[in-house]
Coordinates of N, CA, C and O in Angstrom, one line a residue:
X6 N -41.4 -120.2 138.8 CA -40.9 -121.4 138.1 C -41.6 -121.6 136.8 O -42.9 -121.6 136.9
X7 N -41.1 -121.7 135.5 CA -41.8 -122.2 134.3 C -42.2 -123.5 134.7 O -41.7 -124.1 135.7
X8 N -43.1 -123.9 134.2 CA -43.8 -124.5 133.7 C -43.3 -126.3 133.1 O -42.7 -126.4 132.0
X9 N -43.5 -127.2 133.8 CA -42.7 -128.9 133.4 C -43.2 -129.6 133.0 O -43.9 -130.0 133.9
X10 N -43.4 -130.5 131.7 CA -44.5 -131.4 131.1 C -43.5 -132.7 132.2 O -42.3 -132.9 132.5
X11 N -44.3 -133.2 132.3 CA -44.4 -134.6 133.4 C -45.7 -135.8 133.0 O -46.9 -135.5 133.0
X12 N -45.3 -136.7 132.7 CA -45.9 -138.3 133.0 C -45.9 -139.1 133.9 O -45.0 -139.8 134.4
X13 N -46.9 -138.9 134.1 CA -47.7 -140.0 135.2 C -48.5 -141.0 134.7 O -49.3 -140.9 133.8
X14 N -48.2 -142.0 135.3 CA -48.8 -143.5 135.2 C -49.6 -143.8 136.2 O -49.0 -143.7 137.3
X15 N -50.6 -144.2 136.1 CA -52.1 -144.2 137.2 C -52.1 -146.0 136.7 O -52.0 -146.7 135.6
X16 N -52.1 -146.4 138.1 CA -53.0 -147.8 138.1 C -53.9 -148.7 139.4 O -53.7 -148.8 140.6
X17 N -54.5 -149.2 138.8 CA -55.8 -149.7 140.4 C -56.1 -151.0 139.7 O -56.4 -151.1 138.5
X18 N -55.9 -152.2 140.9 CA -56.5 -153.3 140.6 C -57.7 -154.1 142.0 O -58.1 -155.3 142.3
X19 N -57.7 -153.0 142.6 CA -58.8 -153.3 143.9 C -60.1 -152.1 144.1 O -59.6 -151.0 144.4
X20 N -61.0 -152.1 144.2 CA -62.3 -151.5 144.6 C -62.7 -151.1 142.8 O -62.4 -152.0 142.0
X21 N -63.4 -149.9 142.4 CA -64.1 -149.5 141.4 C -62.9 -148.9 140.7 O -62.9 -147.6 140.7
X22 N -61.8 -149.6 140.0 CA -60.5 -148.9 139.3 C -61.0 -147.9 138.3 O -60.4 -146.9 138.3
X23 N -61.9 -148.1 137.5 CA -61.9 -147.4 136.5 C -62.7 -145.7 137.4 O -62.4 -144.6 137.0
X24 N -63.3 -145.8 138.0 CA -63.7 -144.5 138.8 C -62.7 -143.8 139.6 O -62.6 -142.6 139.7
X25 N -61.9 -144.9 140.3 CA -60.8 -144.3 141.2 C -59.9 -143.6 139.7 O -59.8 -142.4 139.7
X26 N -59.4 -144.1 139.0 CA -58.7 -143.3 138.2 C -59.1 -142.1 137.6 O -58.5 -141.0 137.7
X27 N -60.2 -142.2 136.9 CA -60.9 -141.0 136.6 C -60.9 -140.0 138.0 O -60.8 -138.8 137.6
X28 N -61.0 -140.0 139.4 CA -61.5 -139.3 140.4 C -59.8 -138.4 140.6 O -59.6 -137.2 140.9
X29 N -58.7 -139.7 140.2 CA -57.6 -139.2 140.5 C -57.2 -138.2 139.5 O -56.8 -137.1 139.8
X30 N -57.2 -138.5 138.7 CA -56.7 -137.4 137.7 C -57.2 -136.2 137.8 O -56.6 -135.1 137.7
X31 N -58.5 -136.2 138.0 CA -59.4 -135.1 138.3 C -58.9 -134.6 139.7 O -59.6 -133.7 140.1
X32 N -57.8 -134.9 140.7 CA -57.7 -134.7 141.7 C -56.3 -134.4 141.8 O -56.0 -133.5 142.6
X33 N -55.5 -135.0 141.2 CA -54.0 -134.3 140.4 C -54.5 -133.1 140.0 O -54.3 -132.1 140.7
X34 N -55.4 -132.9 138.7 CA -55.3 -131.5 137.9 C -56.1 -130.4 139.0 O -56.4 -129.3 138.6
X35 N -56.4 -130.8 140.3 CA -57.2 -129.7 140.7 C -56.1 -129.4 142.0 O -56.6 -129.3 143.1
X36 N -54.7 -129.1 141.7 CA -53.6 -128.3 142.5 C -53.8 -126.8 141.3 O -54.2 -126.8 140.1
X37 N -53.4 -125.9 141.8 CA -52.7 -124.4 141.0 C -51.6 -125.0 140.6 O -51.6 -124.8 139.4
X38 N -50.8 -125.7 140.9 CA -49.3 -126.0 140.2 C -49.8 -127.2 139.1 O -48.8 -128.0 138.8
X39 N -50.7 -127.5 138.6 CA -50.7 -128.4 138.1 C -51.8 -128.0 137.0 O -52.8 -127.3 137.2
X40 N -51.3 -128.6 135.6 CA -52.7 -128.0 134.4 C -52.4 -129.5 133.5 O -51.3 -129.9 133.0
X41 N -53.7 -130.3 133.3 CA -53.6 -131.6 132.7 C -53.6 -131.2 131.1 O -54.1 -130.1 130.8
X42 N -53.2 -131.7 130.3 CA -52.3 -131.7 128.9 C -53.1 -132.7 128.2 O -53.8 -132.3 127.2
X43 N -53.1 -133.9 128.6 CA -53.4 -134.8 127.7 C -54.2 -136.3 128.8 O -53.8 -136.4 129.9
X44 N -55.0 -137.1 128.3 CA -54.9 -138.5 129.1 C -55.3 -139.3 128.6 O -56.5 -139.1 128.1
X45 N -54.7 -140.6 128.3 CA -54.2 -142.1 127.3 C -55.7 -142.6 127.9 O -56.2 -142.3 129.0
X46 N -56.2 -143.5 126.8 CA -57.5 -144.6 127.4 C -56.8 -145.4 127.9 O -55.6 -145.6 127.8
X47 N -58.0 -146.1 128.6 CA -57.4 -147.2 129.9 C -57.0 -148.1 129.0 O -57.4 -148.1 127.8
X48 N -56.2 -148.9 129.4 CA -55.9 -150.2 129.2 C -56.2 -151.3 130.4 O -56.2 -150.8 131.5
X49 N -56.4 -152.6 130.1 CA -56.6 -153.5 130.8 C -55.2 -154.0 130.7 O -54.5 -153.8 129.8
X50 N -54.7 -154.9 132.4 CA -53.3 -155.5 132.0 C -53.1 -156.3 133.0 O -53.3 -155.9 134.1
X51 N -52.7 -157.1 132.9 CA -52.0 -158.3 134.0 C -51.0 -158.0 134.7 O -49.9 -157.7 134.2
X52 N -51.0 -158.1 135.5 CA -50.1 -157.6 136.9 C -48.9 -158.5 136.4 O -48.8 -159.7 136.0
X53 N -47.9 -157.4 136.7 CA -46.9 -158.0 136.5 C -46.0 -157.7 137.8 O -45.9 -156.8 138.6
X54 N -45.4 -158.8 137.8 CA -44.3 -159.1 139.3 C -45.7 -159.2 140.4 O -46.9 -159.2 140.2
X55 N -44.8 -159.3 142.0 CA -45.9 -159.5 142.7 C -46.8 -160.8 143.0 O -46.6 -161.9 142.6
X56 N -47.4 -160.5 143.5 CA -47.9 -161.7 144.3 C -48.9 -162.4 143.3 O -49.8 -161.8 142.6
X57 N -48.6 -163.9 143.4 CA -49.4 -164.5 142.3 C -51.4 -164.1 142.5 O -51.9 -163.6 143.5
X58 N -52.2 -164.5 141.3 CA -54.0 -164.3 141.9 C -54.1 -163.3 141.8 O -55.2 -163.2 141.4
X59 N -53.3 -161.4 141.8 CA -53.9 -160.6 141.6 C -55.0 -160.0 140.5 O -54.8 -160.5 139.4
X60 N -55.6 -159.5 140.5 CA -56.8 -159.2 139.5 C -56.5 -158.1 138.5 O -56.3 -157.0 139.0
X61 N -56.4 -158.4 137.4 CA -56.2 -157.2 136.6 C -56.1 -156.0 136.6 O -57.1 -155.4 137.0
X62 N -55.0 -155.1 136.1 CA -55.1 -153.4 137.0 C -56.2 -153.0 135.4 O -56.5 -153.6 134.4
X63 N -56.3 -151.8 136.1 CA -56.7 -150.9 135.0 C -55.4 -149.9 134.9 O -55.0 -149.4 136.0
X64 N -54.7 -149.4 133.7 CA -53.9 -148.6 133.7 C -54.0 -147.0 132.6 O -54.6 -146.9 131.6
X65 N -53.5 -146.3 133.0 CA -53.8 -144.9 132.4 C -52.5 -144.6 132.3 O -51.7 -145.1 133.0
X66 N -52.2 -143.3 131.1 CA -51.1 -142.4 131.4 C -51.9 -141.0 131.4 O -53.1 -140.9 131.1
X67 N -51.2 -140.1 131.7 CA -51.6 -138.8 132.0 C -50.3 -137.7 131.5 O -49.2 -138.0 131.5
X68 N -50.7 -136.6 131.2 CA -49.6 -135.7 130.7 C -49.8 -134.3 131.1 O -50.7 -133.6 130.7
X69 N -48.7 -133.7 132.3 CA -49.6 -132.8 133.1 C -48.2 -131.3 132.5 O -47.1 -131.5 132.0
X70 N -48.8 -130.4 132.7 CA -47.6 -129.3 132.6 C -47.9 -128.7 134.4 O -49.0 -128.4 134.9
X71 N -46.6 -128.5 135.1 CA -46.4 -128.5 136.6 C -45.3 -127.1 137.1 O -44.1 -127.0 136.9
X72 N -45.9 -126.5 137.6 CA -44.6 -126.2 138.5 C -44.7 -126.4 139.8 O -44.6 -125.6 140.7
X73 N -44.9 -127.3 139.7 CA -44.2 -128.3 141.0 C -43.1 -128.6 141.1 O -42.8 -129.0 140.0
X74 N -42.0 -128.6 142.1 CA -40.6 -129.2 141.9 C -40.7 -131.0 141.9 O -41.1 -131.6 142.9
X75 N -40.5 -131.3 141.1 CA -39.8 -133.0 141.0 C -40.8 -133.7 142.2 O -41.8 -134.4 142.1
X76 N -40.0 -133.2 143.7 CA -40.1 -133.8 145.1 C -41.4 -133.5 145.8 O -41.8 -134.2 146.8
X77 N -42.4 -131.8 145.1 CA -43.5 -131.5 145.8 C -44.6 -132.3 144.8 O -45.6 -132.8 145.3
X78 N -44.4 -132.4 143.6 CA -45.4 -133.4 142.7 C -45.1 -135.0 143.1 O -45.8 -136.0 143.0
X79 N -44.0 -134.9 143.5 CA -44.0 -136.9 144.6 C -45.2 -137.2 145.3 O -45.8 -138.2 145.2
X80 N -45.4 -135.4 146.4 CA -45.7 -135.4 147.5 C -47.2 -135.2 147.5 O -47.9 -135.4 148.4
X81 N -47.8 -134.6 145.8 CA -48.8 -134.6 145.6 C -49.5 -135.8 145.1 O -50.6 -136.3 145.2
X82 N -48.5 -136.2 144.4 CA -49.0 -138.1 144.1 C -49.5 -138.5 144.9 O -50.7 -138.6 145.0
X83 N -48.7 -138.8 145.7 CA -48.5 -139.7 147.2 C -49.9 -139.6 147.8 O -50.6 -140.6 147.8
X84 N -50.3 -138.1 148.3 CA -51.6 -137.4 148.8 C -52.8 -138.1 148.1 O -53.7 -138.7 148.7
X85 N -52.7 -138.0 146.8 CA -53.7 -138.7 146.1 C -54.0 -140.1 146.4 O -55.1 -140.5 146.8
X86 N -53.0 -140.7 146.2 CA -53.4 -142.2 146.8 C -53.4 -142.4 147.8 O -53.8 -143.5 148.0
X87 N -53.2 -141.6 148.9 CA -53.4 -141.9 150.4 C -55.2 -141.1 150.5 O -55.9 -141.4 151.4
X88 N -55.5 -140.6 149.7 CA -56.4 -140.5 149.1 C -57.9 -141.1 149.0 O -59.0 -140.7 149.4
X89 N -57.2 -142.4 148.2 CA -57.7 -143.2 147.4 C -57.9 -144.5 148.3 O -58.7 -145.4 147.9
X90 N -57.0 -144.7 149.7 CA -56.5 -145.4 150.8 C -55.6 -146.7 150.1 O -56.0 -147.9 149.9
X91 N -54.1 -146.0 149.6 CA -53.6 -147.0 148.7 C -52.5 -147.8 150.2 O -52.0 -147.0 151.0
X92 N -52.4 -148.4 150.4 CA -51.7 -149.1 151.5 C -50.2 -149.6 150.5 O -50.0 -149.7 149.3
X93 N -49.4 -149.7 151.6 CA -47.8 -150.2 151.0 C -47.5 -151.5 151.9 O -46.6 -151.5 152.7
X94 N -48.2 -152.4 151.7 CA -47.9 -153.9 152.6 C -46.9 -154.6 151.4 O -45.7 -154.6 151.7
X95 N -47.0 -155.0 150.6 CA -46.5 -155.7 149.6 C -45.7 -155.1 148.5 O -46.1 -154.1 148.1
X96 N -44.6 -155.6 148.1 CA -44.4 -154.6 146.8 C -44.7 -155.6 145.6 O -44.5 -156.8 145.6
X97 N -45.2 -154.7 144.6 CA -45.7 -154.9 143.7 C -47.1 -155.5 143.7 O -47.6 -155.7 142.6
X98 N -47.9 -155.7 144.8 CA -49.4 -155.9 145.3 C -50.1 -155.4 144.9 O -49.8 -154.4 144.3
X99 N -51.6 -155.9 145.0 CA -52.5 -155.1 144.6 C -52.7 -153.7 145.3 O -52.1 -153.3 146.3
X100 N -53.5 -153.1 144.6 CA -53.4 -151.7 145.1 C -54.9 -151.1 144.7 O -55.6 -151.5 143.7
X101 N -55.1 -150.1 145.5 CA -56.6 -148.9 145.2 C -56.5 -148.3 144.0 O -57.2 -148.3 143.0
X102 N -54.6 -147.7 144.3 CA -54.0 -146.6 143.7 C -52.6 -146.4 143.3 O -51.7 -146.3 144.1
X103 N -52.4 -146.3 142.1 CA -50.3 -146.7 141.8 C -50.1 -145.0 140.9 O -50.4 -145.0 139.7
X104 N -49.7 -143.8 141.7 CA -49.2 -143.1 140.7 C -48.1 -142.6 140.7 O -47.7 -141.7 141.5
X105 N -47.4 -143.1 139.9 CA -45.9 -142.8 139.1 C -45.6 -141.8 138.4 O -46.3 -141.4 137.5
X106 N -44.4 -141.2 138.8 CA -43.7 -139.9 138.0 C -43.0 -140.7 137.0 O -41.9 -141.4 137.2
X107 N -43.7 -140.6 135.9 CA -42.7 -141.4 134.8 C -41.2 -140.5 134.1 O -40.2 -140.9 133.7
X108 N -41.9 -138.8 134.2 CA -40.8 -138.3 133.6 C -40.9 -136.7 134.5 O -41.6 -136.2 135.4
X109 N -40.1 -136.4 133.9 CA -40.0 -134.6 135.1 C -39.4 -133.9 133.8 O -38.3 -134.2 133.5
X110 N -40.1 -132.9 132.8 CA -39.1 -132.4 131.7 C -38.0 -134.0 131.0 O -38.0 -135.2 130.7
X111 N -36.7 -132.5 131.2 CA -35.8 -133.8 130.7 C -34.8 -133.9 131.8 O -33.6 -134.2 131.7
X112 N -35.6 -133.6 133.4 CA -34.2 -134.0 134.4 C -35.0 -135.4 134.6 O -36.1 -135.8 134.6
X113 N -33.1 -135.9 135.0 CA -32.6 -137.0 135.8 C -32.4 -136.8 137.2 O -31.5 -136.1 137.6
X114 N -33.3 -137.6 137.9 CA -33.2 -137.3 139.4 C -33.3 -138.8 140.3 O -34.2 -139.7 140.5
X115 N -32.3 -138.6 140.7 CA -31.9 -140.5 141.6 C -30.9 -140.1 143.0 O -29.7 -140.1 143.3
X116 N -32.6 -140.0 143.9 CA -31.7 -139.6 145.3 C -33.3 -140.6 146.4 O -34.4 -140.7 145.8
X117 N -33.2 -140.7 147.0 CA -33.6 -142.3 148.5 C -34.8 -141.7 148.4 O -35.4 -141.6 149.5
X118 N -35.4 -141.2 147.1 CA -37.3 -140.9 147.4 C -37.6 -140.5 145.6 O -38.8 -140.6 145.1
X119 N -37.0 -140.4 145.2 CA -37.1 -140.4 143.6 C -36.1 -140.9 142.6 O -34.9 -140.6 142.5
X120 N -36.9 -141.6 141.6 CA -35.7 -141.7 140.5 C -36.8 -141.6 139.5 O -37.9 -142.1 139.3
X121 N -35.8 -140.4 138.7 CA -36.8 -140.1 137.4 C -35.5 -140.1 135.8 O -34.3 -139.6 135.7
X122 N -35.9 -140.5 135.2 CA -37.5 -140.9 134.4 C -37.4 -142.3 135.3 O -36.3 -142.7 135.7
X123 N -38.4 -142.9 135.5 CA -39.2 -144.2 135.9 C -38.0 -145.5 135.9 O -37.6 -145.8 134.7
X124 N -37.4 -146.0 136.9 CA -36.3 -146.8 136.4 C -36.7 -147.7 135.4 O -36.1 -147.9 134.3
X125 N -38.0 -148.4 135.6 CA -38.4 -149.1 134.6 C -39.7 -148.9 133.7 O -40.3 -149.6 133.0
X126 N -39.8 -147.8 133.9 CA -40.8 -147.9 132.8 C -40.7 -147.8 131.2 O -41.7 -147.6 130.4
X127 N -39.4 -147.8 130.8 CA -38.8 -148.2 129.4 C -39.4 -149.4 129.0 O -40.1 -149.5 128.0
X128 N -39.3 -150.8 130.2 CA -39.6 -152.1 129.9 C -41.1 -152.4 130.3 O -41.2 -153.5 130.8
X129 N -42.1 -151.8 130.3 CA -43.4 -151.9 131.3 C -44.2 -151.6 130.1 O -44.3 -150.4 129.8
X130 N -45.1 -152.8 129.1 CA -46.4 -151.8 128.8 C -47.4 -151.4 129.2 O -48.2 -150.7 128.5
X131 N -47.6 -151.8 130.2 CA -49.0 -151.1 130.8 C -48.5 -149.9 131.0 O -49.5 -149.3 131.3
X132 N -47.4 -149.0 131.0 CA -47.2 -147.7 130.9 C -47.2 -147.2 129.2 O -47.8 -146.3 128.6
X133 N -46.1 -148.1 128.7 CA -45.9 -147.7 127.3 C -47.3 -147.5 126.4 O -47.7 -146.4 125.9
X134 N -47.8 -148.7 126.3 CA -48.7 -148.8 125.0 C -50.0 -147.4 125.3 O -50.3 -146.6 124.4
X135 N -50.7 -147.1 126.8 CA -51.5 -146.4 126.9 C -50.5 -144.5 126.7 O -50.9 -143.5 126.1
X136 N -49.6 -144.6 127.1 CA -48.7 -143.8 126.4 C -48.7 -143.6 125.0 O -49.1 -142.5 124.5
X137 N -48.4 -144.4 124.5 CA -47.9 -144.0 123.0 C -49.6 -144.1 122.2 O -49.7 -143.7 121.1
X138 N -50.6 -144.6 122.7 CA -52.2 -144.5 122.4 C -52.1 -143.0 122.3 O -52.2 -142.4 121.3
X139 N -51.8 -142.2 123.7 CA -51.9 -140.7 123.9 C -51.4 -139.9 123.1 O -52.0 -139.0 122.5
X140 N -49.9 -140.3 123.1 CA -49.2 -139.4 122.0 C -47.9 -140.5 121.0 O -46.8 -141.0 121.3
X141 N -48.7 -140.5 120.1 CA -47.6 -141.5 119.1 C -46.1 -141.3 119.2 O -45.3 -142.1 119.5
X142 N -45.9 -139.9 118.9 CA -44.6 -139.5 118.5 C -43.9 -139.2 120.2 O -43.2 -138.2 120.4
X143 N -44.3 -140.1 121.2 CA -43.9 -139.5 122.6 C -42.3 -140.1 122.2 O -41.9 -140.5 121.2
X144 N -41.6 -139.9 123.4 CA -40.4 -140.6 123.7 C -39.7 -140.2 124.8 O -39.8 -139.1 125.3
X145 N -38.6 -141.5 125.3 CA -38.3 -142.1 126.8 C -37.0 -141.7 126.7 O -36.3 -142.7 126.5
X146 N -36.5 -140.5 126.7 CA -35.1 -141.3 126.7 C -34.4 -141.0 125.6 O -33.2 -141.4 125.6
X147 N -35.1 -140.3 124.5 CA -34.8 -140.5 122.9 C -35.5 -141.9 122.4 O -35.6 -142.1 121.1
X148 N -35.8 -142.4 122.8 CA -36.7 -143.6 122.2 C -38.4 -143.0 121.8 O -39.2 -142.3 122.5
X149 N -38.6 -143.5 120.5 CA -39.7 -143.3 120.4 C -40.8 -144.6 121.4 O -40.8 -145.8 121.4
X150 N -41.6 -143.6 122.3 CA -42.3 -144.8 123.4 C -42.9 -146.1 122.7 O -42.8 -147.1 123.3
X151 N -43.5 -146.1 121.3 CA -44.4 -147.2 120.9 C -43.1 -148.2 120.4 O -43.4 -149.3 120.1
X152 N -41.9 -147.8 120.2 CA -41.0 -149.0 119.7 C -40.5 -149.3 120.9 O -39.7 -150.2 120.9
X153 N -40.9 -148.7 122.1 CA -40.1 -149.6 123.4 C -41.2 -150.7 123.5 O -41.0 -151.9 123.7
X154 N -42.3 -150.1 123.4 CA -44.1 -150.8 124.2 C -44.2 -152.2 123.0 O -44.4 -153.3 123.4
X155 N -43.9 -151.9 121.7 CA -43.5 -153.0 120.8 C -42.2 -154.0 121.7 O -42.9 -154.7 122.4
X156 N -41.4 -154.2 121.9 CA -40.6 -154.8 122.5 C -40.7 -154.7 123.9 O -39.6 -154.9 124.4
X157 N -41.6 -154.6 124.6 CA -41.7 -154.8 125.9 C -42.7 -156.3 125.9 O -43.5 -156.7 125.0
X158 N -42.2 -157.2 127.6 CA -42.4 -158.4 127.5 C -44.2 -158.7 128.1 O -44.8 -159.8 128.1
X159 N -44.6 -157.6 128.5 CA -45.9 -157.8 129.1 C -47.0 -157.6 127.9 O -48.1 -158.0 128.2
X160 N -46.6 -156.7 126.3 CA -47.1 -156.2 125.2 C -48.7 -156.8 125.2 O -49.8 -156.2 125.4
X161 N -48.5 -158.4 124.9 CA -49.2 -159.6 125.0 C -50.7 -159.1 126.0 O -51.9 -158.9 125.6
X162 N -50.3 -159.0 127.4 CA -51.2 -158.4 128.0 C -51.9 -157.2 128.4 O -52.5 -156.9 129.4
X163 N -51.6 -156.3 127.4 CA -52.7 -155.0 127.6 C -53.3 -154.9 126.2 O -52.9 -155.1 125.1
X164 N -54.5 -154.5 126.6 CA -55.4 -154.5 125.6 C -56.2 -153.0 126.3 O -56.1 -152.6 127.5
X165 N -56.9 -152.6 125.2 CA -57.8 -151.2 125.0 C -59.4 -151.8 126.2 O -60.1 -152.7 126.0
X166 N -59.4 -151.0 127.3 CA -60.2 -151.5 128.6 C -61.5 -150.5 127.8 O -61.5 -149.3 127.8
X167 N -62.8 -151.5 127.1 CA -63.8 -150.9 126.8 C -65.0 -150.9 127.8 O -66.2 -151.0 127.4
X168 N -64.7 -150.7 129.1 CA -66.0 -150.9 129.8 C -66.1 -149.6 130.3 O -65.7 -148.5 130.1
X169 N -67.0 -150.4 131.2 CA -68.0 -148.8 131.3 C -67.5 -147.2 131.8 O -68.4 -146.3 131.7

């Protein structure tokens, strides 16, 4: 199988986020079907949707080239945050570990375990802005990503995460 550029969206707003992400990516790029490309600085961002009180995620994008099919890089996600011990009690809840297939190449895939590209991450900046940080000239869809992350409603809340 050639070779698939894919985005992933990494985020943690419970235990040491900024290490769990760094540990993940490093744990993504160490499959044979997987070679890391590129990865966006953190952003800080306010939980959006979900349960009120949550604590700020830390969020990343990542840019992997895969031959993985679509459904076995799901399944390598998934591993990682089970991982990480990401639990699924709540949706939209705090979490260890959140990693999202934002994009697969340029397929469209919408079947009861995936939908790609990201149903929403057009409207989401804690995906967009550390995105378009990584690569300016990216795009969703034919959209250039920094004119979606400009008009997305969470904009307000992500900022460049300078800690340690």
């Amino acid at each position: 199988m050639n070779a698939v550029r894919t985005i992933l969206a990494l985020g943690s707003n419970l235990g040491e986020s900024r290490s769990t992400l760094a540990d993940a990516v490093a744990a993504l790029a160490d499959h044979p079907g997987m070679k890391l490309v590129a990865v966006s600085p953190v952003a800080r961002t306010a939980p959006v949707g979900g349960p009120a009180g949550q604590p700020d995620y830390l969020n990343l994008v990542a840019e992997f080239e895969t031959t993985l099919d679509a459904h076995a890089l799901l399944d390598h996600c998934h591993d990682i945050e089970n991982r990480h011990h990401r639990t699924r009690e709540v949706r939209w809840g705090p979490r260890t570990l959140d990693v999202d297939i934002i994009t697969y190449g340029s397929s469209r895939i919408n079947d009861e375990v995936l939908t790609v590209p990201h149903p929403r991450a057009a409207e989401r900046a804690f995906v967009l802005q550390p995105w378009a940080w990584m690569d300016p000239d990216a795009r969703l869809e034919g959209v250039p990503v920094a004119d979606l992350a400009a008009r997305a409603a969470d904009l307000s809340s992500v900022e460049l995460f300078e800690g340690e």
